[in-house]
mmCIF file of C-alpha atoms in Angstrom:
data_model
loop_
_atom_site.group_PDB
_atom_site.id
_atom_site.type_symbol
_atom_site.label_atom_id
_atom_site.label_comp_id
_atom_site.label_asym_id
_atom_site.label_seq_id
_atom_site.Cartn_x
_atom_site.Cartn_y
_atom_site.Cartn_z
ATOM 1 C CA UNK A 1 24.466 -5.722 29.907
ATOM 2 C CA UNK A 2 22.183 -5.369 32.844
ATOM 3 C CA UNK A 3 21.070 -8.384 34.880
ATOM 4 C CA UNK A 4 18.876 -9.046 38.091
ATOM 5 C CA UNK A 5 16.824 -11.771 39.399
ATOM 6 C CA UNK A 6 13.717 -11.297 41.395
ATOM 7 C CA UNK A 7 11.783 -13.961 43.325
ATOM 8 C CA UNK A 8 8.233 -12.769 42.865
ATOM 9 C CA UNK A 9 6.451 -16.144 44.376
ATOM 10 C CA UNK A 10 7.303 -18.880 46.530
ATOM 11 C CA UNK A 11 5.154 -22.172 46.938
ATOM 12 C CA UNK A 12 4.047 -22.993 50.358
ATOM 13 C CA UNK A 13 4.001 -26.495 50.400
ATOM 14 C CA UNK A 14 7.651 -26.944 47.864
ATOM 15 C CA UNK A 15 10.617 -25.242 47.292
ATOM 16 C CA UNK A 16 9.098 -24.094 43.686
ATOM 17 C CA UNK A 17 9.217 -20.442 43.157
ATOM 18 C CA UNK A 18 8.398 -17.743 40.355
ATOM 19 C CA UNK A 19 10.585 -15.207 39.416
ATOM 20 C CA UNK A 20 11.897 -12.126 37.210
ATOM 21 C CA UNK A 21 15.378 -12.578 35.227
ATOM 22 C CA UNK A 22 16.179 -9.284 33.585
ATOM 23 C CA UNK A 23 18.326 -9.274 30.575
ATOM 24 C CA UNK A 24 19.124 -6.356 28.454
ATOM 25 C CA UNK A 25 17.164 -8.238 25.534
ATOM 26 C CA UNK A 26 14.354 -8.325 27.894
ATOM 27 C CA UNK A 27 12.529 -10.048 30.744
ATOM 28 C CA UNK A 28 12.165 -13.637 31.783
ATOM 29 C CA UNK A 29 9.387 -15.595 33.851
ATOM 30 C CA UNK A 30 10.636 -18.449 35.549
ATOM 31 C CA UNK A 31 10.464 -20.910 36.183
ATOM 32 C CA UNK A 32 11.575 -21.023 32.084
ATOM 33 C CA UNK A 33 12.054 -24.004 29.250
ATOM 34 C CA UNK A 34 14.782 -22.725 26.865
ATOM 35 C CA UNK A 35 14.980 -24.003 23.218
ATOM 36 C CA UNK A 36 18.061 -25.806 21.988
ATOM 37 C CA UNK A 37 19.419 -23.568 19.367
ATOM 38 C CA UNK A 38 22.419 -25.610 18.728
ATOM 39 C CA UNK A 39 24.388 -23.773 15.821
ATOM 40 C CA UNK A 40 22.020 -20.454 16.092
ATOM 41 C CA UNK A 41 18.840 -22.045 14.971
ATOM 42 C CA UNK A 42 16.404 -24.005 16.730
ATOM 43 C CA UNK A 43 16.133 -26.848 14.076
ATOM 44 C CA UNK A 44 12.889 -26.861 12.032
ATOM 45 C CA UNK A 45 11.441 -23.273 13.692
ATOM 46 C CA UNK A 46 12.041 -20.443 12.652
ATOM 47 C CA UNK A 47 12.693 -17.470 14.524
ATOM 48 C CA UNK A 48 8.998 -15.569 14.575
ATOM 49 C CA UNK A 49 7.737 -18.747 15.291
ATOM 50 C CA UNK A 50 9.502 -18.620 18.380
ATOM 51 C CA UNK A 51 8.773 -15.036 18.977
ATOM 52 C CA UNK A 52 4.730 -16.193 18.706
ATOM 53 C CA UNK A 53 5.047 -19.220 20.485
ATOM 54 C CA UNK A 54 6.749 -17.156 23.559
ATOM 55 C CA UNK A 55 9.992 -17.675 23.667
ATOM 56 C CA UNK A 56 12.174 -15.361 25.995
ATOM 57 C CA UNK A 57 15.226 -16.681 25.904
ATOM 58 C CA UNK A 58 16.520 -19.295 23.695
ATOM 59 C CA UNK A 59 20.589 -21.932 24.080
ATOM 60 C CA UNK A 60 22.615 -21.915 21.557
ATOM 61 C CA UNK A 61 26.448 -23.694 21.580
ATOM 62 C CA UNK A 62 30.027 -22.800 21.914
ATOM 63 C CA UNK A 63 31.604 -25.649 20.729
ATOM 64 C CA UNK A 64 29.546 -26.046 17.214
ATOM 65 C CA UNK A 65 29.633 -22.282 16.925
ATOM 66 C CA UNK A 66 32.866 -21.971 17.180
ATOM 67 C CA UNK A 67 33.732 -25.080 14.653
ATOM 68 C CA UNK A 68 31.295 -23.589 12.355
ATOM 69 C CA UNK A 69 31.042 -20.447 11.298
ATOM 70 C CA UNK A 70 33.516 -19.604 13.652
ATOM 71 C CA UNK A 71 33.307 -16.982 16.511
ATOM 72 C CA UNK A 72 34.908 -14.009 14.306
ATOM 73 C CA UNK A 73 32.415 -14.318 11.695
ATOM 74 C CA UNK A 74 29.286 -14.376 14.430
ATOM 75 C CA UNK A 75 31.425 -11.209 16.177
ATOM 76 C CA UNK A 76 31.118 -9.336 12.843
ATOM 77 C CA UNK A 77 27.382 -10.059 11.976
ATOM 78 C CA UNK A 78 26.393 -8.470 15.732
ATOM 79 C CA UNK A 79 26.898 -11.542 18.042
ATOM 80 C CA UNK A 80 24.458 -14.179 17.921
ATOM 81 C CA UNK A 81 21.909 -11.644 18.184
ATOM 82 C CA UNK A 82 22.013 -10.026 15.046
ATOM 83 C CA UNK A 83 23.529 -12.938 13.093
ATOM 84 C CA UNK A 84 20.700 -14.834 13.771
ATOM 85 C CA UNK A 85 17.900 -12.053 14.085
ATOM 86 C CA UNK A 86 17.028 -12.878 17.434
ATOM 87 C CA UNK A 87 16.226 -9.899 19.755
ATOM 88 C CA UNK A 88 15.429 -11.597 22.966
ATOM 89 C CA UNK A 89 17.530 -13.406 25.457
ATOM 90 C CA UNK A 90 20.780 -15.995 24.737
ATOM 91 C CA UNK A 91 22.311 -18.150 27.147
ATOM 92 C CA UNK A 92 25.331 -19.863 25.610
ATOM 93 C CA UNK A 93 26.827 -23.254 27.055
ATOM 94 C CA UNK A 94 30.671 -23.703 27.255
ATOM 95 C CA UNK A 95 31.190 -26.592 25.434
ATOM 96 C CA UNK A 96 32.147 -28.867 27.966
ATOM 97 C CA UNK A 97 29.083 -31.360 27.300
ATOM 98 C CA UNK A 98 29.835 -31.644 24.046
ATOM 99 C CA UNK A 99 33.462 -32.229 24.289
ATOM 100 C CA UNK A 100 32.508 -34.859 26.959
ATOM 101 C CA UNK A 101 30.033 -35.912 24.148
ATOM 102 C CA UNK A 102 33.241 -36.736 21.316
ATOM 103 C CA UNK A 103 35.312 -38.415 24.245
ATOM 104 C CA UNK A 104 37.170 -40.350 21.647
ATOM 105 C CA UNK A 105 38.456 -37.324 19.992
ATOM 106 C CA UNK A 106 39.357 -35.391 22.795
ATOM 107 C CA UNK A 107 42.174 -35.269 25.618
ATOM 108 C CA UNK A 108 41.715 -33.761 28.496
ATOM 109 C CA UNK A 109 44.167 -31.767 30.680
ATOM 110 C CA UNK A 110 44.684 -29.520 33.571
ATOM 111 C CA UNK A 111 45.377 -27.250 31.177
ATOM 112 C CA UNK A 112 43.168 -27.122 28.698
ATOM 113 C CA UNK A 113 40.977 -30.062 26.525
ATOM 114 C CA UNK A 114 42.809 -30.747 22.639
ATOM 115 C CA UNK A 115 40.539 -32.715 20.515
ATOM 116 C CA UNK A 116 39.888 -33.068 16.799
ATOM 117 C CA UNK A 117 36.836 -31.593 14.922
ATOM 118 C CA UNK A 118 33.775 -34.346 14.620
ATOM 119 C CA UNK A 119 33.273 -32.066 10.883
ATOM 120 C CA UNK A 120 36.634 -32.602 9.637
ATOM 121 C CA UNK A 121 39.365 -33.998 12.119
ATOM 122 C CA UNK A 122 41.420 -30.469 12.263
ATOM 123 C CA UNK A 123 42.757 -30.341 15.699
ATOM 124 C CA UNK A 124 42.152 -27.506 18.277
ATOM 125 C CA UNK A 125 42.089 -26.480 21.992
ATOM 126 C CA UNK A 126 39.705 -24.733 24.334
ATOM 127 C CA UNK A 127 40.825 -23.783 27.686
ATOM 128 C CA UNK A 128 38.516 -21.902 30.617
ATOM 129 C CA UNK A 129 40.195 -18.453 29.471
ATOM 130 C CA UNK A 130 39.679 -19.303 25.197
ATOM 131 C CA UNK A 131 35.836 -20.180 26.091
ATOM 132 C CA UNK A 132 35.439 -17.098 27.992
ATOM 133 C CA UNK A 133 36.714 -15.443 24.392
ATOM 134 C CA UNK A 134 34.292 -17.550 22.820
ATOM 135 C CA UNK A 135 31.483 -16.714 24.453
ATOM 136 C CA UNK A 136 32.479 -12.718 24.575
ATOM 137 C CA UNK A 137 32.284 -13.123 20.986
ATOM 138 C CA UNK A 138 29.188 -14.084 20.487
ATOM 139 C CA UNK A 139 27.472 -11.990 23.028
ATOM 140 C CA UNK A 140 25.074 -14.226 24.836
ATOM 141 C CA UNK A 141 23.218 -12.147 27.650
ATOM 142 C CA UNK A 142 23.953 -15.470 29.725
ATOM 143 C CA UNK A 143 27.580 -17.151 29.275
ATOM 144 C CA UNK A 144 28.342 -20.753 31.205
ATOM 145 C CA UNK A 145 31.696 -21.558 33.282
ATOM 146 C CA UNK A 146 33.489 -24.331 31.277
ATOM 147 C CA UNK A 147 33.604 -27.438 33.102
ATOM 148 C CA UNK A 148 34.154 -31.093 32.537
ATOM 149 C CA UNK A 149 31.575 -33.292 32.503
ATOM 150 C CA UNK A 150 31.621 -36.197 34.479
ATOM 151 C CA UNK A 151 30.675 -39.693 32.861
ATOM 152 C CA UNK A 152 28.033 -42.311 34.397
ATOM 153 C CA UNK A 153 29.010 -45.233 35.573
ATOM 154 C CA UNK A 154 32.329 -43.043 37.710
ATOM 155 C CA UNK A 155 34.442 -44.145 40.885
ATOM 156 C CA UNK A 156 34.322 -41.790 43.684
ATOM 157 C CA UNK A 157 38.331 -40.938 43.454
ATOM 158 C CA UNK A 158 37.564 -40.065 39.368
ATOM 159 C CA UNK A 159 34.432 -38.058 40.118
ATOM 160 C CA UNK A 160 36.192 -35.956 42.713
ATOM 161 C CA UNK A 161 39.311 -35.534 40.781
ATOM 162 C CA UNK A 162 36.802 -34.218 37.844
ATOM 163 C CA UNK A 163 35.323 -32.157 40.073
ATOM 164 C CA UNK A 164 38.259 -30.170 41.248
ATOM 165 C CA UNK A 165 39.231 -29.874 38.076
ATOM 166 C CA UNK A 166 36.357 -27.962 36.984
ATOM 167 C CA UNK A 167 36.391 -25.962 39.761
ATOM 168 C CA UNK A 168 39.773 -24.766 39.354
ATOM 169 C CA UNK A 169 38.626 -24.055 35.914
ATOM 170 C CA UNK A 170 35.221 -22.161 36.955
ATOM 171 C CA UNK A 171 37.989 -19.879 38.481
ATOM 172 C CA UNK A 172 39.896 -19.219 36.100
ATOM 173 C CA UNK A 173 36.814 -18.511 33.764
ATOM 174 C CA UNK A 174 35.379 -15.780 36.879
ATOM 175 C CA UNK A 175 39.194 -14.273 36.541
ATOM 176 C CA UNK A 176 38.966 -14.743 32.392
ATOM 177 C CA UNK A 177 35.367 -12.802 32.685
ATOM 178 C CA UNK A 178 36.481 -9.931 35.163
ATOM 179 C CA UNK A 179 33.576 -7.761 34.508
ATOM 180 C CA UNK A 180 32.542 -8.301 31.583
ATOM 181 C CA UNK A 181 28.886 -7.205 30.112
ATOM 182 C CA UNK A 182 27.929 -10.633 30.111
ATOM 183 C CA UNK A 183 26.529 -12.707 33.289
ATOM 184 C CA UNK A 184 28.323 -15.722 34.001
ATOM 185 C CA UNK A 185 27.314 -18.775 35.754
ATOM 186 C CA UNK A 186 28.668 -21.624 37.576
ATOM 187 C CA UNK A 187 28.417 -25.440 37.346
ATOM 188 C CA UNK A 188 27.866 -27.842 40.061
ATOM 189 C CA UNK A 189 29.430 -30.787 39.327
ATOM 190 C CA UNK A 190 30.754 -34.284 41.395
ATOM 191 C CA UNK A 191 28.229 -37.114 39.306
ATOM 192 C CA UNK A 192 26.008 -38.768 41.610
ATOM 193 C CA UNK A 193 27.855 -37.848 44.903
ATOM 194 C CA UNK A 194 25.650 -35.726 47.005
ATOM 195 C CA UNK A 195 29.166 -34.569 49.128
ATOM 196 C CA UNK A 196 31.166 -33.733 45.858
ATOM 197 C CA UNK A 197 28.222 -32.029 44.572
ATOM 198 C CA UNK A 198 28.050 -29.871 47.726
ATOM 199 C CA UNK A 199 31.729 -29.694 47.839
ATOM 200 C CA UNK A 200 31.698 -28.042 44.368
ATOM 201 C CA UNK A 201 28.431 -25.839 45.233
ATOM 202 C CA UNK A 202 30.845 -24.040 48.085
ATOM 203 C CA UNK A 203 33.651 -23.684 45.782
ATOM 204 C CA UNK A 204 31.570 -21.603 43.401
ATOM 205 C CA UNK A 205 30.133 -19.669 46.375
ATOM 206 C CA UNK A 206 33.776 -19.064 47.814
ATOM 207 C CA UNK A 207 34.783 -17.927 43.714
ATOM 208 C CA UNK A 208 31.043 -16.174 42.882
ATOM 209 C CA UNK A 209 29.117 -16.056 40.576
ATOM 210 C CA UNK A 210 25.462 -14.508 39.052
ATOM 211 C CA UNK A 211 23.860 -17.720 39.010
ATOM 212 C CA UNK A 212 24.317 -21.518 39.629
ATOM 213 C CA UNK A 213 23.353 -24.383 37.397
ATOM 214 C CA UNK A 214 23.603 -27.974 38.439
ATOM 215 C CA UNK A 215 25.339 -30.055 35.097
ATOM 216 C CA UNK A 216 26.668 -33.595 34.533
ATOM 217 C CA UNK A 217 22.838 -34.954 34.725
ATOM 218 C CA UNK A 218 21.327 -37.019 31.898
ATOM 219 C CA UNK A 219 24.651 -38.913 31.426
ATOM 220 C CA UNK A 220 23.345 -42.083 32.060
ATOM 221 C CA UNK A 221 21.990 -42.112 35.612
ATOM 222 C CA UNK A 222 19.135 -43.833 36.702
ATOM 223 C CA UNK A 223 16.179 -41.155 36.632
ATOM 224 C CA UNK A 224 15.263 -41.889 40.194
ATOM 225 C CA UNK A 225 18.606 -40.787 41.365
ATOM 226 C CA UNK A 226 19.198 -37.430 39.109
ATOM 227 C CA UNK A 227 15.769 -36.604 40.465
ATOM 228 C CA UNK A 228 17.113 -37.529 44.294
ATOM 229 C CA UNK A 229 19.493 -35.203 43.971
ATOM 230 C CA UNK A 230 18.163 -32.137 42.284
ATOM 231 C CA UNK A 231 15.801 -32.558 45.222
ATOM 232 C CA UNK A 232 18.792 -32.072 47.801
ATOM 233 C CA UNK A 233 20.952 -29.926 45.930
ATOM 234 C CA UNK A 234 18.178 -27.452 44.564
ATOM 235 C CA UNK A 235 16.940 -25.587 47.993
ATOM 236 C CA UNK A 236 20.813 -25.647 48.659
ATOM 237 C CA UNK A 237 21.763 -23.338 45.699
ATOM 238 C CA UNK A 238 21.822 -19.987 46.657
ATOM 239 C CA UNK A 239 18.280 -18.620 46.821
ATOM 240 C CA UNK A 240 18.514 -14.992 45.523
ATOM 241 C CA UNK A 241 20.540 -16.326 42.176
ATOM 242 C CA UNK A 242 18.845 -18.002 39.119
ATOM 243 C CA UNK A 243 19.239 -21.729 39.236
ATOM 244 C CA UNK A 244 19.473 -23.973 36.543
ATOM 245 C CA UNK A 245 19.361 -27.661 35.439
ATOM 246 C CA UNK A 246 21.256 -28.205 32.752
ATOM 247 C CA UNK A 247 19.818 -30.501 29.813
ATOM 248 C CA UNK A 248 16.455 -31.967 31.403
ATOM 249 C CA UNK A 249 14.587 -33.396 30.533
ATOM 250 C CA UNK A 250 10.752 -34.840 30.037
ATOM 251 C CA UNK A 251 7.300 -33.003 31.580
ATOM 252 C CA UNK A 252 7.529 -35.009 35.030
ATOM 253 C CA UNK A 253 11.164 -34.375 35.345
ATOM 254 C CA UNK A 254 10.810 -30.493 35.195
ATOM 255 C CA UNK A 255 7.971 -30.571 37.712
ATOM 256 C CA UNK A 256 9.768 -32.415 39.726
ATOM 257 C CA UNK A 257 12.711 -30.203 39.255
ATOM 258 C CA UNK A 258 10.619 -27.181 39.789
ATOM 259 C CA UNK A 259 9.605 -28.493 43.035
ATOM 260 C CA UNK A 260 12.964 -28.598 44.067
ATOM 261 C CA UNK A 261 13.342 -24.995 43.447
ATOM 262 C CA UNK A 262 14.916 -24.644 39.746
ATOM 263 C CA UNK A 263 14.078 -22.128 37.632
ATOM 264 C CA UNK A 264 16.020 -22.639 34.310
ATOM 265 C CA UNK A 265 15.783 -25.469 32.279
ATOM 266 C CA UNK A 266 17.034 -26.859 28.518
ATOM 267 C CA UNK A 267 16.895 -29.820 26.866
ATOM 268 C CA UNK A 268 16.726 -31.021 22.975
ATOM 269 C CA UNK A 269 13.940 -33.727 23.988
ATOM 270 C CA UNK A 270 10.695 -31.600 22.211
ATOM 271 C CA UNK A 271 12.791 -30.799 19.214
ATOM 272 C CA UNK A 272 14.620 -34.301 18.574
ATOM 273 C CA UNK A 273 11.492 -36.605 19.661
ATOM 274 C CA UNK A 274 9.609 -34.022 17.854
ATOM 275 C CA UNK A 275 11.864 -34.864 14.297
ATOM 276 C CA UNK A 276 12.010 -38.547 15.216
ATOM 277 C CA UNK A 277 7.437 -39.024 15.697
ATOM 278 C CA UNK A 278 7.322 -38.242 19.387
ATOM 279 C CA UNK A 279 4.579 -35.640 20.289
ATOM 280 C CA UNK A 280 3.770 -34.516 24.131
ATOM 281 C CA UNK A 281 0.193 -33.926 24.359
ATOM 282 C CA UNK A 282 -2.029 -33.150 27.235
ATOM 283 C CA UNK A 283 -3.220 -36.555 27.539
ATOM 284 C CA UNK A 284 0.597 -37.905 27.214
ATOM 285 C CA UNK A 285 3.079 -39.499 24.313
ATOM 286 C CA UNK A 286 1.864 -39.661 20.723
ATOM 287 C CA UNK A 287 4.159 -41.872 18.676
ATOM 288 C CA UNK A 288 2.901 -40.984 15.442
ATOM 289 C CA UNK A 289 4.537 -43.018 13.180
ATOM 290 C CA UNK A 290 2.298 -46.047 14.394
ATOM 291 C CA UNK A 291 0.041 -47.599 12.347
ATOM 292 C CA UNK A 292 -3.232 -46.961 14.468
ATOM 293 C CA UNK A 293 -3.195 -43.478 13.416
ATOM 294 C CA UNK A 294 -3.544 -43.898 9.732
ATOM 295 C CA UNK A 295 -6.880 -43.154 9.525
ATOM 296 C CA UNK A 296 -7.733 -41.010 12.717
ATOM 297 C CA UNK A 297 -9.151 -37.884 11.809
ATOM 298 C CA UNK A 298 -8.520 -35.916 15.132
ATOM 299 C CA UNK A 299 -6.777 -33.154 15.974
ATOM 300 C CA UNK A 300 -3.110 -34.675 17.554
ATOM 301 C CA UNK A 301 -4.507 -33.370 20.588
ATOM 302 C CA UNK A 302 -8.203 -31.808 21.536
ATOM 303 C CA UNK A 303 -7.564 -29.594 24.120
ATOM 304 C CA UNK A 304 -4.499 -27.891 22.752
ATOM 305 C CA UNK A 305 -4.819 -24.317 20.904
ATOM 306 C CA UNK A 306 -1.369 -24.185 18.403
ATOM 307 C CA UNK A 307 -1.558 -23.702 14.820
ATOM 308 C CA UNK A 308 -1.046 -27.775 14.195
ATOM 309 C CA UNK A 309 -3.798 -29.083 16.525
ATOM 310 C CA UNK A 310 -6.077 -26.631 15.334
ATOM 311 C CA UNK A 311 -5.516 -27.597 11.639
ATOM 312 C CA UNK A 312 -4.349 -30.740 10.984
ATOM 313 C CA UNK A 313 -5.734 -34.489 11.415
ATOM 314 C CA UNK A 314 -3.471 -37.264 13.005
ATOM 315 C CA UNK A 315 -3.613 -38.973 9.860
ATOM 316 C CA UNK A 316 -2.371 -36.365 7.737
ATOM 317 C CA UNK A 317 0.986 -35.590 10.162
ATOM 318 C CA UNK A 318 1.438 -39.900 10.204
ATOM 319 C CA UNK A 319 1.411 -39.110 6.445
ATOM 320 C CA UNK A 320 4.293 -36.791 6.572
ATOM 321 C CA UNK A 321 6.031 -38.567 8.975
ATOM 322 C CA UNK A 322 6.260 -41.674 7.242
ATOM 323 C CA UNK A 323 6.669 -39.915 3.696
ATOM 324 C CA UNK A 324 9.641 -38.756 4.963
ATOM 325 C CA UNK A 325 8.450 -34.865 3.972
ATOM 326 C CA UNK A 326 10.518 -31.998 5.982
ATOM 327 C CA UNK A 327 7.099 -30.895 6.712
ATOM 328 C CA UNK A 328 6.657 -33.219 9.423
ATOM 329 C CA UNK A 329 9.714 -32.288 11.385
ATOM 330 C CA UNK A 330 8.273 -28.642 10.969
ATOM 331 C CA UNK A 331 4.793 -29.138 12.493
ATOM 332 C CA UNK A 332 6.168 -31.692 15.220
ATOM 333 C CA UNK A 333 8.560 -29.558 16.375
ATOM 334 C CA UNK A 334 6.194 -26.387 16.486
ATOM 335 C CA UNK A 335 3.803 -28.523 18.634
ATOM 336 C CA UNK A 336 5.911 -29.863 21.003
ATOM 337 C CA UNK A 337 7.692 -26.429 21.336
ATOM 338 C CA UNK A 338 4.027 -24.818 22.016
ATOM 339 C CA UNK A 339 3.899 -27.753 24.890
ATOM 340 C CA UNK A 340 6.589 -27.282 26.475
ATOM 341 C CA UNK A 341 6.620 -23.373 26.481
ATOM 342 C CA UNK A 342 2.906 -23.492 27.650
ATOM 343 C CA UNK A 343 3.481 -26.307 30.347
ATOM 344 C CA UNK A 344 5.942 -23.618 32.127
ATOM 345 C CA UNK A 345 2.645 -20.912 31.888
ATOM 346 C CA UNK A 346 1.026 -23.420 33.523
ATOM 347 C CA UNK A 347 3.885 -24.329 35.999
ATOM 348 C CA UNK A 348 4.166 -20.548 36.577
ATOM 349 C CA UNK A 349 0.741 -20.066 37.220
ATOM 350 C CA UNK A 350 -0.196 -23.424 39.551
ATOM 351 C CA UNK A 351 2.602 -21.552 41.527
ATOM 352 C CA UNK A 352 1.176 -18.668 42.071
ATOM 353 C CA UNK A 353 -2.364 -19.617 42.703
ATOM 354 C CA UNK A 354 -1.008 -22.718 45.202
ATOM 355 C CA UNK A 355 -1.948 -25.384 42.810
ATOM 356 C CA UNK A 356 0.925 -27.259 41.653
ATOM 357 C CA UNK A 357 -0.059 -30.360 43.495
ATOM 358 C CA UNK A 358 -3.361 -30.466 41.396
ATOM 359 C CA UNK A 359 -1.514 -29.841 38.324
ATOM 360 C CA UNK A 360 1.745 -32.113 38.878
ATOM 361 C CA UNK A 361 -1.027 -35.035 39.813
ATOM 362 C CA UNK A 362 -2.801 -34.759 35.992
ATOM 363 C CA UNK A 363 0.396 -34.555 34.435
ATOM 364 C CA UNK A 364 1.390 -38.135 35.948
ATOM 365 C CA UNK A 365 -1.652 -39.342 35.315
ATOM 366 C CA UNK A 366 -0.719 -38.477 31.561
ATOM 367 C CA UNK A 367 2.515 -39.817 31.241
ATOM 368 C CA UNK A 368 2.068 -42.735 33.597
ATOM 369 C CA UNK A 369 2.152 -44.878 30.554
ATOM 370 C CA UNK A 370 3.498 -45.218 27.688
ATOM 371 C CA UNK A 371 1.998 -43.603 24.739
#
């Protein structure tokens, strides 16, 4: 599979940047919002939805793909492109998070990490090398070093222990990979330890790799902080590779992220609030499930264009909500999908045009407060 990444626009007042990522299932604009596609499906949106909506590249996961259906299976239908139909980009995580994620069902070695299905108990192991197999077989353009994830609250001595541990893992995935089609990328880790986190950052320079995500956010940590250090550790990640922040996060935290310099970002927040009556609008948080939106006859939001605003009243997607009708977790999602995709466009083009001050100071003003 081919891969390069161009820088095509840099701020002048931030560390924010545009670029090209080229896959061989196409070309990305960064910075980019990828949808969760958890077990091959983004939940509630079909696949030429996302293909209208503008999708380039979309996350899917190792560790429930490989529980179920099971990497063979996914191997035989094409890879995760043609099992699911999708002909644009894939990244796939490692399925370190979500082993972190089951921590009572999992033990965790030098080795390797043994833990028990969440599905059905039956007991299995991943190691760096067996993820690398994973992955290969389900032939993301993007694959992710496994690493482990360390937990929030953490002593120094654990974090740094944790750290190593993933790096000496990140090598043995490089070694696992060789040269394989796929592009592989690294994983800061360390917690909330600016040192550890630079400590690991060299140690995937010294091993190399295509691109560089910072992980282990969005465990817990005060917001303030994760956004402190995204700040320091973004214009330290090599410049001429794609970097990524794993699993974040709401509207002001990619801005603020961009600003730092990311380019890559993922995060189940549009999808899950979207399932659960949470809606990001222009004007900020819709909780639609309250009661004051019974009988409002607006759009969900005037000055957006998508298929839900255009047709449907507030009153009628409370209705759904609260009737409990799949249809609501359909139109939510699709909406806050259309947000989140466009808010990058918008990201992209403040960039370019030297107006992401203007545009970062209307988004706080929108989600300021609650909604």
């Amino acid at each position: 599979m081919s891969f390069s990444f161009e820088i095509t626009c840099q701020d002048d007042f931030s560390q924010a940047r545009c670029g090209s990522l080229r896959t061989a299932h196409g070309s990305i604009e960064t910075p980019v919002f990828m949808p969760v596609g958890t077990a091959a499906t983004v939940k509630a949106v079909p696949q030429d939805w996302l293909e209208q909506l503008g999708a380039e590249i979309i996350l899917s996961n190792t560790y429930h793909l490989f529980l179920r259906p099971g990497p063979e299976i996914i191997r035989d239908c094409g890879g995760l492109h043609g099992f699911m139909d999708w002909k644009r980009a894939i990244l796939t995580d490692s399925g370190g998070y979500q082993v972190f994620s089951h921590r009572e069902l999992r033990k965790v070695t030098d080795r390797a990490v043994e833990f028990r299905s969440h599905l059905d108990g039956s007991r299995h192991v991943i190691s760096p090398e067996r993820s690398m197999q994973i992955q290969q077989a389900l032939g993301a353009d993007i694959v992710m070093a496994f690493d482990e994830c360390t937990p929030y609250p953490v002593a120094r001595a654990e974090a740094r222990r944790s750290m190593l541990r993933s790096m000496d893992w990140a090598a043995r995935c490089r070694k696992a990979h060789a040269d394989g089609p796929q592009t592989l990328f690294g994983i800061v880790q360390g917690g909330v330890f600016l040192d550890l986190r630079r400590e690991s950052l060299a140690r995937l320079r010294e091993i190399g790799f295509s691109g560089f995500a910072l992980g282990g956010f969005s465990v817990g940590e005060p917001r303030t902080l994760m956004l402190e250090l995204v700040g320091e550790l973004g214009p330290e990640l090599p410049r001429r590779a794609p970097r990524y922040l794993m699993g974040v996060g709401t509207p002001l935290d990619l801005i603020g992220s961009v600003r730092a310099g990311i380019d890559m970002f993922d995060c189940v927040l549009p999808t899950r609030n979207a399932r659960n009556g949470t809606l990001f609008t222009s004007r900020g948080k819709v909780r639609i499930k309250n009661a004051r939106y019974k009988d409002d006859q607006r759009p969900l939001d005037p000055a957006c264009a998508c298929r839900v605003c255009r047709r449907y009243s507030r009153a009628y997607l409370r209705h759904l909500y609260v009737a409990d009708e799949i249809l609501s977790s359909i139109l939510c999602s699709y909406h806050n999908l259309y947000f989140y995709l466009g808010l990058m466009r918008s990201l992209r083009k403040a960039i370019r045009a030297g107006r992401l001050d203007r545009l970062e100071k209307r988004l706080r003003a929108a989600y300021a407060a609650p909604g």
